Coordinates of C-alpha atoms in Angstrom, one line a residue:
M16 CA -25.7 -61.8 -16.2
K17 CA -23.5 -59.2 -14.6
R18 CA -25.2 -56.3 -12.7
V19 CA -24.2 -52.8 -12.0
G20 CA -25.9 -50.7 -9.3
I21 CA -25.9 -47.0 -8.6
L22 CA -26.4 -45.4 -5.2
V23 CA -27.5 -41.8 -5.6
G24 CA -28.7 -38.6 -3.7
R25 CA -30.7 -35.8 -5.3
E26 CA -29.0 -35.8 -8.8
Q27 CA -31.1 -37.0 -11.8
T28 CA -29.4 -36.7 -15.2
F29 CA -26.3 -38.5 -14.4
P30 CA -27.8 -41.6 -12.9
E31 CA -30.3 -41.8 -15.7
S32 CA -27.6 -41.4 -18.3
I33 CA -25.1 -43.9 -17.0
I34 CA -27.8 -46.5 -16.6
K35 CA -29.0 -46.0 -20.0
S36 CA -25.5 -46.1 -21.5
I37 CA -24.3 -49.1 -19.7
N38 CA -27.4 -51.1 -20.8
E39 CA -27.1 -49.9 -24.4
K40 CA -23.5 -50.5 -24.9
S41 CA -23.2 -53.9 -23.0
D42 CA -25.3 -55.8 -25.7
G43 CA -27.5 -57.3 -23.1
K44 CA -24.6 -58.9 -21.1
V45 CA -25.0 -56.3 -18.2
V46 CA -28.0 -54.9 -16.4
A47 CA -27.5 -51.4 -14.8
E48 CA -30.1 -50.1 -12.3
M49 CA -30.8 -48.0 -9.3
I50 CA -30.2 -49.8 -6.0
T51 CA -33.0 -50.3 -3.4
I52 CA -31.7 -51.4 0.0
G53 CA -33.4 -51.9 3.5
G54 CA -32.1 -53.8 6.5
I55 CA -28.7 -55.4 5.7
R56 CA -28.0 -58.7 7.2
M57 CA -24.5 -59.9 8.1
D58 CA -24.9 -62.8 5.7
E59 CA -26.4 -60.6 2.9
P60 CA -25.7 -62.4 -0.4
K61 CA -23.9 -60.6 -3.3
K62 CA -26.3 -58.7 -5.6
Y63 CA -24.0 -56.5 -7.7
D64 CA -20.7 -56.9 -9.5
I65 CA -20.1 -53.1 -9.5
I66 CA -21.7 -50.3 -7.5
I67 CA -21.3 -46.6 -8.4
D68 CA -21.4 -44.6 -5.1
R69 CA -22.7 -41.1 -5.3
I70 CA -23.9 -40.4 -1.8
S71 CA -22.5 -42.5 1.0
H72 CA -20.2 -39.6 2.2
E73 CA -23.3 -38.0 3.5
V74 CA -25.2 -41.2 4.7
P75 CA -23.3 -43.3 7.1
Y76 CA -25.8 -46.2 6.6
Y77 CA -24.9 -46.3 2.9
R78 CA -21.1 -46.3 3.7
A79 CA -21.5 -49.2 6.1
T80 CA -23.6 -51.0 3.6
L81 CA -21.0 -50.6 0.7
K82 CA -18.3 -52.0 3.0
R83 CA -20.4 -55.1 3.6
F84 CA -21.0 -55.4 -0.2
A85 CA -17.3 -55.1 -0.7
L86 CA -16.7 -58.1 1.6
E87 CA -18.7 -60.2 -0.9
G88 CA -16.6 -59.2 -3.9
T89 CA -18.5 -56.1 -5.2
Y90 CA -16.3 -53.5 -6.7
I91 CA -17.3 -50.1 -5.4
I92 CA -16.6 -46.8 -7.2
N93 CA -15.1 -45.3 -5.2
N94 CA -13.5 -47.7 -2.7
P95 CA -15.5 -47.0 0.6
F96 CA -12.4 -48.1 2.8
W97 CA -10.0 -45.5 1.1
W98 CA -12.6 -42.9 1.0
S99 CA -13.5 -43.4 4.8
A100 CA -9.7 -43.1 5.6
D101 CA -9.0 -40.0 3.6
D102 CA -9.0 -36.3 4.6
K103 CA -8.0 -33.3 2.5
F104 CA -5.1 -32.3 4.8
F105 CA -3.4 -35.6 4.5
N106 CA -3.9 -35.6 0.7
F107 CA -2.3 -32.2 0.5
A108 CA 0.7 -33.5 2.3
L109 CA 0.9 -36.5 0.2
A110 CA 0.5 -34.7 -3.1
A111 CA 3.3 -32.3 -2.0
K112 CA 5.6 -35.2 -1.3
L113 CA 4.8 -36.6 -4.9
G114 CA 5.9 -33.4 -6.5
V115 CA 2.6 -31.7 -7.0
A116 CA 2.4 -27.9 -6.3
I117 CA 0.3 -27.3 -3.2
P118 CA -0.6 -23.9 -1.6
K119 CA 0.8 -23.6 1.9
T120 CA -1.6 -25.1 4.3
V121 CA -1.9 -25.4 8.1
L122 CA -4.2 -27.8 10.1
L123 CA -6.0 -26.0 13.0
P124 CA -7.3 -27.6 16.2
Q125 CA -11.1 -27.6 16.5
H126 CA -12.8 -24.6 18.3
D127 CA -15.5 -26.6 19.9
Y128 CA -15.8 -30.3 21.1
I129 CA -18.3 -32.8 21.7
K130 CA -19.8 -33.4 25.3
D131 CA -17.5 -34.8 27.9
I132 CA -14.3 -33.5 26.1
T133 CA -12.6 -31.3 28.8
A134 CA -9.4 -29.5 29.3
E135 CA -7.9 -32.7 30.9
S136 CA -8.8 -34.4 27.5
L137 CA -6.7 -31.9 25.7
R138 CA -3.4 -31.7 27.7
N139 CA -1.3 -32.2 24.6
L140 CA -2.5 -29.2 22.8
E141 CA -0.8 -25.9 22.6
F142 CA -3.0 -23.0 23.9
P143 CA -3.4 -20.4 22.7
I144 CA -2.7 -21.1 19.2
D145 CA 0.3 -19.3 17.7
W146 CA -1.9 -17.2 15.4
Q147 CA 1.0 -15.0 14.3
G148 CA 3.0 -18.0 13.3
V149 CA 0.0 -19.4 11.3
N150 CA -0.3 -16.1 9.5
D151 CA 3.4 -15.9 8.8
C152 CA 3.3 -19.4 7.3
V153 CA 0.0 -19.0 5.2
G154 CA -0.4 -15.2 4.7
F155 CA -3.4 -13.5 3.3
P156 CA -5.5 -13.8 1.4
S157 CA -6.2 -17.4 2.6
F158 CA -9.2 -19.8 2.7
L159 CA -10.4 -21.4 5.9
K160 CA -12.1 -24.7 5.1
P161 CA -12.9 -28.1 6.7
F162 CA -10.1 -30.6 6.6
D163 CA -12.7 -33.2 5.4
G164 CA -15.4 -31.8 3.3
G165 CA -16.7 -30.8 -0.1
G166 CA -19.2 -28.8 -2.2
W167 CA -17.7 -25.5 -1.1
K168 CA -19.5 -26.0 2.3
N169 CA -18.1 -24.0 5.3
V170 CA -15.5 -22.2 3.2
S171 CA -14.5 -18.7 4.0
K172 CA -12.0 -16.4 2.1
I173 CA -9.9 -14.6 4.8
H174 CA -8.2 -11.3 4.3
N175 CA -6.9 -10.5 7.8
L176 CA -6.5 -11.8 11.3
D177 CA -9.9 -10.3 12.6
E178 CA -11.7 -12.2 9.7
L179 CA -9.8 -15.3 10.6
F180 CA -10.8 -15.0 14.3
T181 CA -14.4 -14.3 13.3
E182 CA -14.8 -17.3 11.0
Y183 CA -12.7 -19.7 13.2
N184 CA -14.9 -18.9 16.2
Q185 CA -17.9 -19.9 14.3
S186 CA -16.5 -23.2 12.9
G187 CA -17.9 -25.2 15.9
T188 CA -16.7 -28.9 16.0
L189 CA -15.3 -28.8 12.5
C190 CA -11.6 -29.4 12.1
M191 CA -10.4 -26.7 9.8
T192 CA -7.4 -25.9 7.5
L193 CA -6.0 -22.6 6.6
Q194 CA -4.7 -22.5 3.1
E195 CA -2.8 -19.9 1.1
G196 CA -5.1 -18.2 -1.5
I197 CA -3.7 -18.3 -4.9
E198 CA -4.6 -15.2 -6.9
Y199 CA -4.9 -17.2 -10.2
D200 CA -4.5 -16.4 -13.8
H201 CA -6.2 -19.5 -14.9
F202 CA -8.5 -22.0 -13.1
V203 CA -9.3 -25.5 -14.1
R204 CA -11.4 -28.4 -12.8
C205 CA -10.5 -31.9 -14.1
Y206 CA -12.3 -35.1 -14.4
C207 CA -10.3 -38.2 -14.0
V208 CA -11.7 -41.7 -14.7
G209 CA -9.7 -45.0 -14.1
K210 CA -6.7 -43.0 -13.2
E211 CA -5.9 -42.7 -16.8
K212 CA -8.5 -40.6 -18.7
V213 CA -8.4 -36.9 -18.0
L214 CA -10.7 -34.1 -19.1
I215 CA -9.4 -30.5 -18.3
M216 CA -12.3 -28.0 -18.1
P217 CA -11.9 -24.2 -17.8
Y218 CA -13.7 -23.3 -14.7
D219 CA -14.9 -20.1 -12.8
P220 CA -15.2 -20.6 -9.1
S221 CA -16.5 -17.0 -8.6
K222 CA -19.9 -18.2 -10.0
P223 CA -22.5 -19.8 -7.8
Y224 CA -21.7 -23.5 -7.1
L225 CA -23.9 -25.8 -9.2
S226 CA -25.3 -22.8 -11.1
G227 CA -24.4 -24.1 -14.5
M228 CA -22.2 -20.9 -15.0
Q229 CA -18.9 -22.3 -13.6
Y230 CA -17.9 -24.4 -16.5
V231 CA -16.6 -22.4 -19.5
D232 CA -15.9 -23.8 -23.0
V233 CA -12.7 -22.1 -24.1
D234 CA -10.4 -23.4 -26.9
D235 CA -6.8 -23.6 -26.1
Y236 CA -7.3 -22.3 -22.5
L237 CA -3.9 -23.6 -21.5
T238 CA -0.6 -23.8 -23.4
P239 CA 0.4 -27.4 -24.5
E240 CA 3.2 -27.5 -21.8
L241 CA 0.7 -26.5 -19.0
H242 CA -1.9 -28.8 -20.3
A243 CA 0.6 -31.7 -20.1
R244 CA 1.7 -30.8 -16.6
V245 CA -1.9 -30.5 -15.3
E246 CA -2.9 -34.0 -16.8
K247 CA 0.3 -35.5 -15.4
D248 CA -0.5 -34.0 -11.9
V249 CA -4.1 -35.3 -12.1
K250 CA -3.0 -38.8 -12.8
T251 CA -0.4 -38.7 -10.1
I252 CA -2.9 -37.6 -7.5
C253 CA -5.6 -40.0 -8.4
T254 CA -3.2 -42.9 -8.7
A255 CA -1.8 -42.2 -5.1
L256 CA -5.4 -41.8 -3.7
G257 CA -6.7 -44.9 -5.6
Y258 CA -9.8 -43.2 -7.0
D259 CA -11.4 -44.4 -10.1
L260 CA -13.6 -41.3 -10.4
N261 CA -12.5 -38.0 -9.0
T262 CA -12.1 -34.2 -9.9
V263 CA -9.0 -32.1 -9.3
E264 CA -9.1 -28.3 -9.2
F265 CA -6.1 -26.3 -10.0
A266 CA -5.5 -22.5 -9.5
I267 CA -2.8 -21.5 -11.9
K268 CA -0.5 -18.7 -11.2
D269 CA 2.6 -17.7 -13.2
G270 CA 2.6 -20.9 -15.1
I271 CA 2.3 -23.1 -11.9
P272 CA -0.7 -25.3 -11.4
Y273 CA -1.5 -25.4 -7.6
A274 CA -3.8 -28.3 -6.8
I275 CA -6.3 -26.8 -4.2
D276 CA -8.9 -29.5 -4.1
F277 CA -8.9 -33.0 -5.1
M278 CA -10.8 -35.3 -2.8
N279 CA -14.0 -35.3 -4.8
P280 CA -14.9 -39.0 -5.3
A281 CA -18.6 -38.2 -6.1
P282 CA -18.1 -35.2 -8.3
D283 CA -20.8 -33.1 -9.9
A284 CA -21.9 -34.5 -13.2
E285 CA -25.3 -33.1 -13.7
L286 CA -26.2 -31.9 -17.2
A287 CA -27.5 -28.5 -16.1
S288 CA -24.5 -27.8 -14.0
V289 CA -21.5 -29.2 -16.1
G290 CA -22.9 -28.8 -19.5
E291 CA -23.6 -31.3 -22.3
K292 CA -20.1 -31.7 -23.5
N293 CA -18.6 -32.4 -20.1
H294 CA -21.7 -34.5 -19.1
R295 CA -21.3 -36.6 -22.2
W296 CA -17.6 -37.1 -21.5
I297 CA -18.0 -38.4 -18.0
V298 CA -20.9 -40.7 -19.0
D299 CA -19.1 -42.3 -22.0
N300 CA -15.7 -42.7 -20.1
M301 CA -17.3 -44.2 -17.0
T302 CA -19.4 -46.6 -19.1
E303 CA -16.2 -47.7 -21.0
F304 CA -14.3 -48.1 -17.7
I305 CA -17.0 -50.2 -16.1
L306 CA -17.5 -52.4 -19.0
K307 CA -13.9 -53.1 -19.2
K308 CA -13.6 -53.9 -15.5
L309 CA -16.5 -56.5 -15.9
D310 CA -14.7 -58.0 -18.9
E311 CA -11.2 -58.1 -17.4
G312 CA -11.7 -58.4 -13.8
W313 CA -9.5 -56.5 -11.1
D314 CA -6.5 -56.9 -8.8
T315 CA -6.8 -58.6 -5.4
P316 CA -7.1 -55.9 -2.7
E317 CA -4.5 -55.5 0.0
Y318 CA -6.9 -56.1 2.9
Q319 CA -5.7 -58.3 5.8
W320 CA -8.9 -60.1 6.1
T321 CA -8.9 -61.2 2.4
A322 CA -5.9 -63.4 3.0
M323 CA -7.7 -64.9 5.9
L324 CA -10.9 -65.6 4.0
N325 CA -9.1 -66.9 0.8
P326 CA -5.5 -67.8 1.5
K327 CA -4.9 -69.1 -2.0
A328 CA -6.0 -65.9 -3.7
K329 CA -3.0 -64.0 -2.2
S330 CA -0.6 -65.7 -4.4
S331 CA -2.6 -65.0 -7.6
A332 CA -1.9 -61.7 -9.5
S333 CA -5.7 -61.3 -10.0
V334 CA -9.0 -63.0 -9.4
S335 CA -12.3 -63.0 -11.2
T336 CA -14.9 -60.3 -10.6
K337 CA -16.9 -63.0 -8.6
E338 CA -14.1 -63.4 -6.2
N339 CA -12.5 -59.9 -5.8
A340 CA -13.5 -57.0 -3.8
A341 CA -11.8 -53.7 -4.7
P342 CA -8.8 -52.0 -6.4
K343 CA -5.3 -52.3 -5.0
K344 CA -4.3 -49.5 -2.7
A345 CA -1.5 -47.4 -3.9
S346 CA 1.5 -48.1 -1.8
A347 CA 2.0 -44.3 -1.0
K348 CA -1.1 -44.4 1.1
K349 CA -0.6 -47.5 3.2
A350 CA 0.2 -45.5 6.3
S351 CA -2.2 -42.8 7.4
A352 CA -1.4 -39.9 9.7
P353 CA -3.0 -40.4 13.2
K354 CA -5.9 -38.1 14.0
S355 CA -4.7 -34.8 15.4
A356 CA -5.5 -34.1 18.9
A357 CA -8.1 -31.5 20.0
K358 CA -7.7 -28.3 21.8
P359 CA -9.5 -26.4 24.5
K360 CA -12.4 -24.1 23.4
A361 CA -10.8 -20.9 22.3
P362 CA -12.1 -17.6 23.8
A363 CA -14.8 -15.6 22.0
K364 CA -12.1 -13.6 20.3
P365 CA -8.6 -15.1 20.3
K366 CA -5.8 -12.8 21.5
K367 CA -3.7 -11.5 18.8
V368 CA 0.0 -12.4 18.9

């Protein structure tokens, strides 16, 4: 019997719903359940065919455990290797190269650094930052936000240089981006499952996050042409990033959908937050996707170590779910940009240029 596990944090309704849905629709061929793990041995045997990951981005122990499970052929949603390698700034640059509209964005050096990082460690950095050049590129209003984060944490709307200096000086060791603020006419948040199924949801980001008031059910919110473009851009982004479950947010201005956030591999799916209609859609489509994966199997991943562990599998187009590990990586993301260098600690208030 095949087994599906779910690894969760504080959420309640989505785990319960997806477990119930898989168990009911699999006709007794699949068991879905919550995972319980403790100390993980290097030779830990395979326990699950598929694991749905909802929390490893916040718990390093879980992320390391999922990578170990992937080594035994467990399919992880979403792939912990790709997820670990990603950051939002790289994703913005990638999507722009793929033809998706992206607001002007600048990556900023950190304001503070961990112990033992000194001025000698940061000799490659320009100092002080060319703040006027940053402003000329991005403009105001803009948003200062972590280059690798989520849940609207540590995000500030910036209206002038003084606000930028104040917020930047409080960003600590976080690496931040400054992104052009789009004064949108419409705003949508889109679920994407399996890089193919897309649900476009009218969304109001001005309402409190996870309040249940952000998702608005409006008929014909977008024109057919704009709806088609948003759907196409969602598929383009999720295919490039290799995510089986993701959300993509668009701020739409003058008919142009600007993708402003799309690294959300554990997106909100709680009933009280997203509403019955959206909750039902994500549960049903994730169930269908998982059962199809278990039935058909998946492609051999492009990890160097897989060829060493199983040389014969490299010549095969696909392997059974007992032998494979994770979805094939999109070629656009094989080479990742190196981590940017850090910079000396800025003064209490950077000098205006």
